[in-house]
Amino acid sequence: MKIQILAIASAALAVAGLPCLGAAKAKGDPLCSPLRAFVASVKKGESRTLEFHTSWGSDFKDSSSQGYVFAAKRCTFSSYEPARSVCDYLMDHGAIEFSGNNAKDVIVCLAPATQFSSRVSLDRVDVSFYYGTESRGSNIEVSFAEDSKIGGHGADGDS
């Protein structure tokens, strides 16, 4: 599965319902600080992306590993250093088996008024929203879906 976070900075007009940084879940989540720093670092007119990939029960199709791999993950940040700390966090703490939780965590960190029931399990989501202040902010796109190009390969190597 792949979660992709795209931050596009822009000078924006006031947007009703800007995120309140005081939400209980987002406030104490250790992912939120590096994620917000990444988003804040994107300069006006820039677009930056990071991708976090997971594979449960197998390795990625392009892996050179031999034998059975129980789970795998990788994070790409296109050499953009402010995204590295988000990747570092996800590589250490990102969910593999229930990888939709990563997407939910990202959304809640950047839009803390958003709530997901504990019973909600994401299979796919594409969401776009504004994050920032009245004078500066970013359009955020969070995509979570199966990535058939690099996804995992099953025991027979063909899925």
GROMACS .gro file of N, CA and C in nm:
model
  477
    1MET      N    1   0.084  -0.117   0.000
    1MET     CA    2   0.000   0.000   0.000
    1MET      C    3   0.089   0.123   0.000
    2LYS      N    4   0.038   0.230  -0.055
    2LYS     CA    5   0.116   0.351  -0.065
    2LYS      C    6   0.038   0.467  -0.006
    3ILE      N    7   0.104   0.545   0.077
    3ILE     CA    8   0.047   0.672   0.120
    3ILE      C    9   0.135   0.780   0.060
    4GLN      N   10   0.074   0.874  -0.006
    4GLN     CA   11   0.146   0.984  -0.068
    4GLN      C   12   0.094   1.113  -0.008
    5ILE      N   13   0.187   1.200   0.033
    5ILE     CA   14   0.152   1.329   0.091
    5ILE      C   15   0.213   1.435   0.001
    6LEU      N   16   0.131   1.521  -0.055
    6LEU     CA   17   0.176   1.627  -0.143
    6LEU      C   18   0.142   1.760  -0.078
    7ALA      N   19   0.241   1.847  -0.063
    7ALA     CA   20   0.219   1.980  -0.008
    7ALA      C   21   0.249   2.082  -0.117
    8ILE      N   22   0.154   2.167  -0.145
    8ILE     CA   23   0.169   2.272  -0.245
    8ILE      C   24   0.146   2.404  -0.174
    9ALA      N   25   0.251   2.483  -0.158
    9ALA     CA   26   0.240   2.609  -0.085
    9ALA      C   27   0.180   2.716  -0.174
   10SER      N   28   0.102   2.801  -0.110
   10SER     CA   29   0.039   2.910  -0.182
   10SER      C   30   0.007   3.023  -0.087
   11ALA      N   31   0.001   3.143  -0.140
   11ALA     CA   32  -0.053   3.254  -0.062
   11ALA      C   33  -0.203   3.239  -0.075
   12ALA      N   34  -0.270   3.231   0.035
   12ALA     CA   35  -0.412   3.199   0.027
   12ALA      C   36  -0.496   3.301   0.103
   13LEU      N   37  -0.619   3.308   0.064
   13LEU     CA   38  -0.715   3.390   0.136
   13LEU      C   39  -0.757   3.315   0.262
   14ALA      N   40  -0.820   3.386   0.351
   14ALA     CA   41  -0.868   3.321   0.473
   14ALA      C   42  -0.961   3.206   0.438
   15VAL      N   43  -0.944   3.096   0.507
   15VAL     CA   44  -1.028   2.980   0.483
   15VAL      C   45  -1.103   2.950   0.612
   16ALA      N   46  -1.232   2.940   0.603
   16ALA     CA   47  -1.311   2.909   0.721
   16ALA      C   48  -1.273   2.772   0.774
   17GLY      N   49  -1.270   2.758   0.904
   17GLY     CA   50  -1.244   2.629   0.965
   17GLY      C   51  -1.098   2.586   0.956
   18LEU      N   52  -1.004   2.679   0.968
   18LEU     CA   53  -0.863   2.641   0.969
   18LEU      C   54  -0.838   2.545   1.084
   19PRO      N   55  -0.739   2.459   1.072
   19PRO     CA   56  -0.716   2.358   1.174
   19PRO      C   57  -0.681   2.419   1.309
   20CYS      N   58  -0.736   2.362   1.411
   20CYS     CA   59  -0.704   2.399   1.547
   20CYS      C   60  -0.595   2.305   1.595
   21LEU      N   61  -0.480   2.358   1.630
   21LEU     CA   62  -0.368   2.273   1.668
   21LEU      C   63  -0.383   2.213   1.806
   22GLY      N   64  -0.491   2.240   1.875
   22GLY     CA   65  -0.507   2.191   2.010
   22GLY      C   66  -0.583   2.061   2.024
   23ALA      N   67  -0.616   1.996   1.917
   23ALA     CA   68  -0.690   1.871   1.926
   23ALA      C   69  -0.609   1.767   2.003
   24ALA      N   70  -0.676   1.693   2.089
   24ALA     CA   71  -0.607   1.600   2.181
   24ALA      C   72  -0.523   1.497   2.108
   25LYS      N   73  -0.576   1.429   2.009
   25LYS     CA   74  -0.502   1.324   1.940
   25LYS      C   75  -0.381   1.382   1.868
   26ALA      N   76  -0.403   1.486   1.790
   26ALA     CA   77  -0.295   1.543   1.711
   26ALA      C   78  -0.190   1.608   1.799
   27LYS      N   79  -0.230   1.665   1.909
   27LYS     CA   80  -0.137   1.736   1.995
   27LYS      C   81  -0.032   1.643   2.053
   28GLY      N   82  -0.071   1.522   2.090
   28GLY     CA   83   0.023   1.430   2.151
   28GLY      C   84   0.085   1.330   2.056
   29ASP      N   85   0.053   1.335   1.928
   29ASP     CA   86   0.104   1.238   1.832
   29ASP      C   87   0.244   1.279   1.786
   30PRO      N   88   0.344   1.193   1.805
   30PRO     CA   89   0.481   1.229   1.767
   30PRO      C   90   0.502   1.242   1.616
   31LEU      N   91   0.409   1.195   1.534
   31LEU     CA   92   0.419   1.214   1.390
   31LEU      C   93   0.390   1.359   1.352
   32CYS      N   94   0.305   1.426   1.428
   32CYS     CA   95   0.255   1.558   1.389
   32CYS      C   96   0.364   1.664   1.380
   33SER      N   97   0.457   1.667   1.472
   33SER     CA   98   0.560   1.770   1.470
   33SER      C   99   0.645   1.765   1.343
   34PRO      N  100   0.703   1.650   1.307
   34PRO     CA  101   0.781   1.649   1.183
   34PRO      C  102   0.694   1.668   1.058
   35LEU      N  103   0.571   1.620   1.061
   35LEU     CA  104   0.482   1.636   0.947
   35LEU      C  105   0.448   1.784   0.926
   36ARG      N  106   0.415   1.854   1.033
   36ARG     CA  107   0.384   1.997   1.022
   36ARG      C  108   0.507   2.077   0.980
   37ALA      N  109   0.626   2.039   1.029
   37ALA     CA  110   0.749   2.107   0.989
   37ALA      C  111   0.774   2.087   0.839
   38PHE      N  112   0.750   1.967   0.789
   38PHE     CA  113   0.764   1.940   0.646
   38PHE      C  114   0.671   2.030   0.566
   39VAL      N  115   0.544   2.034   0.602
   39VAL     CA  116   0.446   2.114   0.530
   39VAL      C  117   0.483   2.262   0.536
   40ALA      N  118   0.524   2.309   0.654
   40ALA     CA  119   0.558   2.451   0.670
   40ALA      C  120   0.683   2.490   0.590
   41SER      N  121   0.768   2.394   0.560
   41SER     CA  122   0.893   2.424   0.490
   41SER      C  123   0.874   2.447   0.340
   42VAL      N  124   0.760   2.408   0.287
   42VAL     CA  125   0.737   2.420   0.143
   42VAL      C  126   0.712   2.567   0.111
   43LYS      N  127   0.796   2.621   0.023
   43LYS     CA  128   0.789   2.762  -0.012
   43LYS      C  129   0.680   2.789  -0.115
   44LYS      N  130   0.637   2.913  -0.120
   44LYS     CA  131   0.533   2.956  -0.214
   44LYS      C  132   0.570   2.914  -0.356
   45GLY      N  133   0.477   2.851  -0.422
   45GLY     CA  134   0.497   2.806  -0.560
   45GLY      C  135   0.563   2.670  -0.572
   46GLU      N  136   0.608   2.612  -0.461
   46GLU     CA  137   0.672   2.480  -0.464
   46GLU      C  138   0.569   2.370  -0.443
   47SER      N  139   0.607   2.252  -0.485
   47SER     CA  140   0.528   2.132  -0.461
   47SER      C  141   0.625   2.025  -0.414
   48ARG      N  142   0.599   1.963  -0.300
   48ARG     CA  143   0.686   1.860  -0.244
   48ARG      C  144   0.604   1.736  -0.211
   49THR      N  145   0.664   1.620  -0.234
   49THR     CA  146   0.594   1.493  -0.212
   49THR      C  147   0.681   1.400  -0.132
   50LEU      N  148   0.617   1.324  -0.044
   50LEU     CA  149   0.684   1.208   0.014
   50LEU      C  150   0.589   1.090   0.000
   51GLU      N  151   0.648   0.973  -0.014
   51GLU     CA  152   0.570   0.851  -0.030
   51GLU      C  153   0.618   0.748   0.069
   52PHE      N  154   0.522   0.685   0.136
   52PHE     CA  155   0.551   0.576   0.229
   52PHE      C  156   0.482   0.452   0.175
   53HIS      N  157   0.560   0.350   0.147
   53HIS     CA  158   0.508   0.225   0.090
   53HIS      C  159   0.520   0.113   0.194
   54THR      N  160   0.419   0.028   0.198
   54THR     CA  161   0.423  -0.089   0.286
   54THR      C  162   0.378  -0.211   0.208
   55SER      N  163   0.426  -0.325   0.250
   55SER     CA  164   0.382  -0.451   0.191
   55SER      C  165   0.370  -0.553   0.303
   56TRP      N  166   0.252  -0.607   0.322
   56TRP     CA  167   0.225  -0.702   0.429
   56TRP      C  168   0.224  -0.843   0.371
   57GLY      N  169   0.306  -0.931   0.426
   57GLY     CA  170   0.309  -1.070   0.383
   57GLY      C  171   0.403  -1.099   0.268
   58SER      N  172   0.473  -0.997   0.221
   58SER     CA  173   0.569  -1.018   0.112
   58SER      C  174   0.656  -0.894   0.096
   59ASP      N  175   0.754  -0.907   0.011
   59ASP     CA  176   0.843  -0.795  -0.018
   59ASP      C  177   0.789  -0.720  -0.140
   60PHE      N  178   0.853  -0.611  -0.177
   60PHE     CA  179   0.815  -0.536  -0.296
   60PHE      C  180   0.859  -0.611  -0.422
   61LYS      N  181   0.790  -0.589  -0.531
   61LYS     CA  182   0.820  -0.657  -0.656
   61LYS      C  183   0.963  -0.633  -0.704
   62ASP      N  184   1.015  -0.514  -0.679
   62ASP     CA  185   1.149  -0.480  -0.728
   62ASP      C  186   1.260  -0.513  -0.628
   63SER      N  187   1.227  -0.584  -0.522
   63SER     CA  188   1.327  -0.618  -0.421
   63SER      C  189   1.415  -0.733  -0.469
   64SER      N  190   1.539  -0.730  -0.424
   64SER     CA  191   1.631  -0.837  -0.461
   64SER      C  192   1.647  -0.938  -0.347
   65SER      N  193   1.564  -0.926  -0.245
   65SER     CA  194   1.575  -1.019  -0.132
   65SER      C  195   1.543  -1.161  -0.174
   66GLN      N  196   1.606  -1.254  -0.107
   66GLN     CA  197   1.585  -1.395  -0.134
   66GLN      C  198   1.499  -1.455  -0.023
   67GLY      N  199   1.409  -1.541  -0.057
   67GLY     CA  200   1.327  -1.608   0.043
   67GLY      C  201   1.205  -1.527   0.084
   68TYR      N  202   1.139  -1.580   0.184
   68TYR     CA  203   1.014  -1.521   0.232
   68TYR      C  204   1.041  -1.394   0.313
   69VAL      N  205   0.964  -1.291   0.286
   69VAL     CA  206   0.970  -1.166   0.362
   69VAL      C  207   0.833  -1.145   0.423
   70PHE      N  208   0.829  -1.130   0.555
   70PHE     CA  209   0.704  -1.116   0.627
   70PHE      C  210   0.637  -0.981   0.599
   71ALA      N  211   0.716  -0.873   0.597
   71ALA     CA  212   0.663  -0.740   0.574
   71ALA      C  213   0.776  -0.649   0.528
   72ALA      N  214   0.739  -0.544   0.457
   72ALA     CA  215   0.840  -0.451   0.408
   72ALA      C  216   0.783  -0.309   0.408
   73LYS      N  217   0.873  -0.212   0.417
   73LYS     CA  218   0.833  -0.073   0.405
   73LYS      C  219   0.948   0.008   0.350
   74ARG      N  220   0.912   0.118   0.285
   74ARG     CA  221   1.012   0.212   0.233
   74ARG      C  222   0.948   0.349   0.224
   75CYS      N  223   1.032   0.450   0.230
   75CYS     CA  224   0.984   0.588   0.224
   75CYS      C  225   1.075   0.666   0.131
   76THR      N  226   1.016   0.741   0.040
   76THR     CA  227   1.093   0.825  -0.050
   76THR      C  228   1.054   0.971  -0.028
   77PHE      N  229   1.156   1.056  -0.029
   77PHE     CA  230   1.131   1.198  -0.003
   77PHE      C  231   1.205   1.288  -0.101
   78SER      N  232   1.253   1.231  -0.211
   78SER     CA  233   1.316   1.306  -0.320
   78SER      C  234   1.427   1.400  -0.273
   79SER      N  235   1.506   1.355  -0.178
   79SER     CA  236   1.620   1.432  -0.125
   79SER      C  237   1.579   1.566  -0.066
   80TYR      N  238   1.453   1.581  -0.030
   80TYR     CA  239   1.405   1.705   0.034
   80TYR      C  240   1.415   1.684   0.184
   81GLU      N  241   1.518   1.742   0.243
   81GLU     CA  242   1.553   1.715   0.383
   81GLU      C  243   1.439   1.735   0.483
   82PRO      N  244   1.354   1.838   0.471
   82PRO     CA  245   1.244   1.850   0.568
   82PRO      C  246   1.148   1.731   0.570
   83ALA      N  247   1.145   1.655   0.462
   83ALA     CA  248   1.058   1.536   0.458
   83ALA      C  249   1.127   1.415   0.521
   84ARG      N  250   1.259   1.420   0.535
   84ARG     CA  251   1.334   1.307   0.588
   84ARG      C  252   1.286   1.268   0.729
   85SER      N  253   1.260   1.365   0.814
   85SER     CA  254   1.219   1.331   0.951
   85SER      C  255   1.082   1.263   0.953
   86VAL      N  256   0.995   1.297   0.859
   86VAL     CA  257   0.866   1.227   0.848
   86VAL      C  258   0.892   1.083   0.805
   87CYS      N  259   0.979   1.065   0.706
   87CYS     CA  260   1.013   0.929   0.662
   87CYS      C  261   1.079   0.851   0.775
   88ASP      N  262   1.170   0.914   0.849
   88ASP     CA  263   1.236   0.846   0.961
   88ASP      C  264   1.132   0.796   1.061
   89TYR      N  265   1.036   0.883   1.094
   89TYR     CA  266   0.930   0.843   1.188
   89TYR      C  267   0.849   0.725   1.132
   90LEU      N  268   0.806   0.737   1.007
   90LEU     CA  269   0.724   0.631   0.947
   90LEU      C  270   0.800   0.500   0.935
   91MET      N  271   0.928   0.506   0.904
   91MET     CA  272   1.007   0.383   0.894
   91MET      C  273   1.019   0.314   1.030
   92ASP      N  274   1.025   0.392   1.137
   92ASP     CA  275   1.035   0.335   1.271
   92ASP      C  276   0.899   0.295   1.329
   93HIS      N  277   0.794   0.371   1.298
   93HIS     CA  278   0.666   0.354   1.368
   93HIS      C  279   0.546   0.334   1.277
   94GLY      N  280   0.561   0.346   1.147
   94GLY     CA  281   0.447   0.336   1.056
   94GLY      C  282   0.388   0.196   1.056
   95ALA      N  283   0.256   0.190   1.047
   95ALA     CA  284   0.185   0.062   1.045
   95ALA      C  285   0.205  -0.006   0.911
   96ILE      N  286   0.224  -0.137   0.915
   96ILE     CA  287   0.237  -0.214   0.791
   96ILE      C  288   0.109  -0.296   0.770
   97GLU      N  289   0.071  -0.375   0.868
   97GLU     CA  290  -0.047  -0.460   0.852
   97GLU      C  291  -0.173  -0.377   0.834
   98PHE      N  292  -0.193  -0.277   0.914
   98PHE     CA  293  -0.310  -0.189   0.904
   98PHE      C  294  -0.263  -0.053   0.853
   99SER      N  295  -0.211  -0.052   0.731
   99SER     CA  296  -0.144   0.067   0.678
   99SER      C  297  -0.236   0.186   0.657
  100GLY      N  298  -0.366   0.164   0.652
  100GLY     CA  299  -0.459   0.275   0.644
  100GLY      C  300  -0.452   0.366   0.764
  101ASN      N  301  -0.403   0.312   0.877
  101ASN     CA  302  -0.388   0.395   0.996
  101ASN      C  303  -0.287   0.507   0.974
  102ASN      N  304  -0.188   0.485   0.888
  102ASN     CA  305  -0.092   0.591   0.856
  102ASN      C  306  -0.161   0.709   0.790
  103ALA      N  307  -0.249   0.681   0.695
  103ALA     CA  308  -0.324   0.787   0.627
  103ALA      C  309  -0.414   0.860   0.726
  104LYS      N  310  -0.481   0.786   0.811
  104LYS     CA  311  -0.568   0.850   0.911
  104LYS      C  312  -0.486   0.940   1.002
  105ASP      N  313  -0.368   0.894   1.045
  105ASP     CA  314  -0.283   0.975   1.134
  105ASP      C  315  -0.238   1.103   1.066
  106VAL      N  316  -0.200   1.096   0.940
  106VAL     CA  317  -0.157   1.215   0.867
  106VAL      C  318  -0.272   1.315   0.857
  107ILE      N  319  -0.389   1.268   0.822
  107ILE     CA  320  -0.505   1.356   0.809
  107ILE      C  321  -0.538   1.422   0.941
  108VAL      N  322  -0.539   1.345   1.049
  108VAL     CA  323  -0.572   1.399   1.182
  108VAL      C  324  -0.465   1.499   1.228
  109CYS      N  325  -0.338   1.473   1.198
  109CYS     CA  326  -0.232   1.566   1.235
  109CYS      C  327  -0.252   1.702   1.169
  110LEU      N  328  -0.289   1.702   1.042
  110LEU     CA  329  -0.299   1.827   0.967
  110LEU      C  330  -0.439   1.887   0.968
  111ALA      N  331  -0.538   1.810   1.002
  111ALA     CA  332  -0.676   1.857   1.013
  111ALA      C  333  -0.734   1.797   1.142
  112PRO      N  334  -0.687   1.846   1.258
  112PRO     CA  335  -0.717   1.781   1.385
  112PRO      C  336  -0.864   1.778   1.426
  113ALA      N  337  -0.947   1.856   1.361
  113ALA     CA  338  -1.090   1.845   1.392
  113ALA      C  339  -1.149   1.719   1.331
  114THR      N  340  -1.075   1.656   1.242
  114THR     CA  341  -1.120   1.532   1.178
  114THR      C  342  -1.109   1.417   1.278
  115GLN      N  343  -1.211   1.335   1.281
  115GLN     CA  344  -1.211   1.219   1.369
  115GLN      C  345  -1.250   1.096   1.291
  116PHE      N  346  -1.183   0.985   1.320
  116PHE     CA  347  -1.217   0.856   1.263
  116PHE      C  348  -1.260   0.764   1.376
  117SER      N  349  -1.365   0.692   1.356
  117SER     CA  350  -1.404   0.590   1.452
  117SER      C  351  -1.295   0.484   1.456
  118SER      N  352  -1.276   0.423   1.572
  118SER     CA  353  -1.176   0.318   1.584
  118SER      C  354  -1.208   0.200   1.493
  119ARG      N  355  -1.331   0.189   1.449
  119ARG     CA  356  -1.372   0.078   1.363
  119ARG      C  357  -1.353   0.107   1.215
  120VAL      N  358  -1.314   0.230   1.181
  120VAL     CA  359  -1.294   0.265   1.041
  120VAL      C  360  -1.160   0.208   0.995
  121SER      N  361  -1.167   0.131   0.887
  121SER     CA  362  -1.048   0.074   0.825
  121SER      C  363  -1.043   0.125   0.682
  122LEU      N  364  -0.939   0.196   0.646
  122LEU     CA  365  -0.928   0.252   0.512
  122LEU      C  366  -0.868   0.152   0.416
  123ASP      N  367  -0.928   0.140   0.298
  123ASP     CA  368  -0.872   0.062   0.189
  123ASP      C  369  -0.817   0.156   0.082
  124ARG      N  370  -0.877   0.274   0.072
  124ARG     CA  371  -0.835   0.375  -0.025
  124ARG      C  372  -0.893   0.509   0.019
  125VAL      N  373  -0.813   0.615   0.002
  125VAL     CA  374  -0.863   0.750   0.028
  125VAL      C  375  -0.780   0.849  -0.053
  126ASP      N  376  -0.847   0.948  -0.106
  126ASP     CA  377  -0.784   1.063  -0.170
  126ASP      C  378  -0.853   1.185  -0.111
  127VAL      N  379  -0.776   1.270  -0.045
  127VAL     CA  380  -0.834   1.387   0.018
  127VAL      C  381  -0.742   1.506  -0.006
  128SER      N  382  -0.802   1.621  -0.026
  128SER     CA  383  -0.728   1.744  -0.048
  128SER      C  384  -0.787   1.849   0.044
  129PHE      N  385  -0.700   1.923   0.113
  129PHE     CA  386  -0.748   2.027   0.204
  129PHE      C  387  -0.640   2.132   0.224
  130TYR      N  388  -0.679   2.244   0.282
  130TYR     CA  389  -0.589   2.355   0.308
  130TYR      C  390  -0.534   2.344   0.450
  131TYR      N  391  -0.406   2.375   0.466
  131TYR     CA  392  -0.343   2.377   0.597
  131TYR      C  393  -0.259   2.503   0.608
  132GLY      N  394  -0.282   2.582   0.711
  132GLY     CA  395  -0.200   2.700   0.731
  132GLY      C  396  -0.273   2.812   0.800
  133THR      N  397  -0.228   2.934   0.770
  133THR     CA  398  -0.286   3.054   0.830
  133THR      C  399  -0.355   3.135   0.723
  134GLU      N  400  -0.409   3.250   0.762
  134GLU     CA  401  -0.477   3.336   0.665
  134GLU      C  402  -0.380   3.388   0.559
  135SER      N  403  -0.253   3.411   0.595
  135SER     CA  404  -0.159   3.471   0.502
  135SER      C  405  -0.068   3.371   0.431
  136ARG      N  406  -0.054   3.251   0.484
  136ARG     CA  407   0.033   3.154   0.419
  136ARG      C  408  -0.011   3.013   0.455
  137GLY      N  409  -0.011   2.929   0.355
  137GLY     CA  410  -0.048   2.791   0.382
  137GLY      C  411  -0.021   2.704   0.262
  138SER      N  412  -0.064   2.580   0.273
  138SER     CA  413  -0.042   2.482   0.167
  138SER      C  414  -0.169   2.405   0.139
  139ASN      N  415  -0.183   2.367   0.015
  139ASN     CA  416  -0.286   2.271  -0.021
  139ASN      C  417  -0.222   2.134   0.000
  140ILE      N  418  -0.289   2.051   0.075
  140ILE     CA  419  -0.237   1.919   0.109
  140ILE      C  420  -0.320   1.815   0.036
  141GLU      N  421  -0.252   1.720  -0.024
  141GLU     CA  422  -0.320   1.606  -0.084
  141GLU      C  423  -0.265   1.481  -0.017
  142VAL      N  424  -0.354   1.399   0.035
  142VAL     CA  425  -0.317   1.271   0.096
  142VAL      C  426  -0.386   1.163   0.015
  143SER      N  427  -0.305   1.072  -0.039
  143SER     CA  428  -0.358   0.960  -0.115
  143SER      C  429  -0.312   0.831  -0.051
  144PHE      N  430  -0.403   0.738  -0.038
  144PHE     CA  431  -0.372   0.607   0.017
  144PHE      C  432  -0.439   0.503  -0.071
  145ALA      N  433  -0.359   0.414  -0.128
  145ALA     CA  434  -0.414   0.312  -0.217
  145ALA      C  435  -0.310   0.204  -0.240
  146GLU      N  436  -0.355   0.094  -0.296
  146GLU     CA  437  -0.265  -0.012  -0.338
  146GLU      C  438  -0.180   0.041  -0.454
  147ASP      N  439  -0.054   0.008  -0.453
  147ASP     CA  440   0.035   0.047  -0.561
  147ASP      C  441   0.074  -0.080  -0.636
  148SER      N  442   0.006  -0.108  -0.746
  148SER     CA  443   0.031  -0.233  -0.819
  148SER      C  444   0.167  -0.235  -0.888
  149LYS      N  445   0.227  -0.118  -0.908
  149LYS     CA  446   0.356  -0.113  -0.975
  149LYS      C  447   0.468  -0.171  -0.888
  150ILE      N  448   0.476  -0.131  -0.761
  150ILE     CA  449   0.583  -0.182  -0.674
  150ILE      C  450   0.530  -0.267  -0.560
  151GLY      N  451   0.398  -0.284  -0.552
  151GLY     CA  452   0.337  -0.358  -0.443
  151GLY      C  453   0.409  -0.486  -0.408
  152GLY      N  454   0.360  -0.558  -0.315
  152GLY     CA  455   0.425  -0.683  -0.274
  152GLY      C  456   0.400  -0.794  -0.374
  153HIS      N  457   0.482  -0.896  -0.368
  153HIS     CA  458   0.453  -1.013  -0.448
  153HIS      C  459   0.427  -1.129  -0.355
  154GLY      N  460   0.329  -1.208  -0.391
  154GLY     CA  461   0.285  -1.315  -0.305
  154GLY      C  462   0.382  -1.432  -0.303
  155ALA      N  463   0.345  -1.539  -0.235
  155ALA     CA  464   0.431  -1.656  -0.220
  155ALA      C  465   0.468  -1.715  -0.356
  156ASP      N  466   0.380  -1.701  -0.455
  156ASP     CA  467   0.413  -1.754  -0.586
  156ASP      C  468   0.483  -1.650  -0.674
  157GLY      N  469   0.501  -1.528  -0.621
  157GLY     CA  470   0.577  -1.426  -0.691
  157GLY      C  471   0.506  -1.356  -0.804
  158ASP      N  472   0.374  -1.373  -0.816
  158ASP     CA  473   0.309  -1.314  -0.933
  158ASP      C  474   0.196  -1.218  -0.900
  159SER      N  475   0.177  -1.181  -0.777
  159SER     CA  476   0.066  -1.090  -0.748
  159SER      C  477   0.113  -0.948  -0.742
   0.00000   0.00000   0.00000
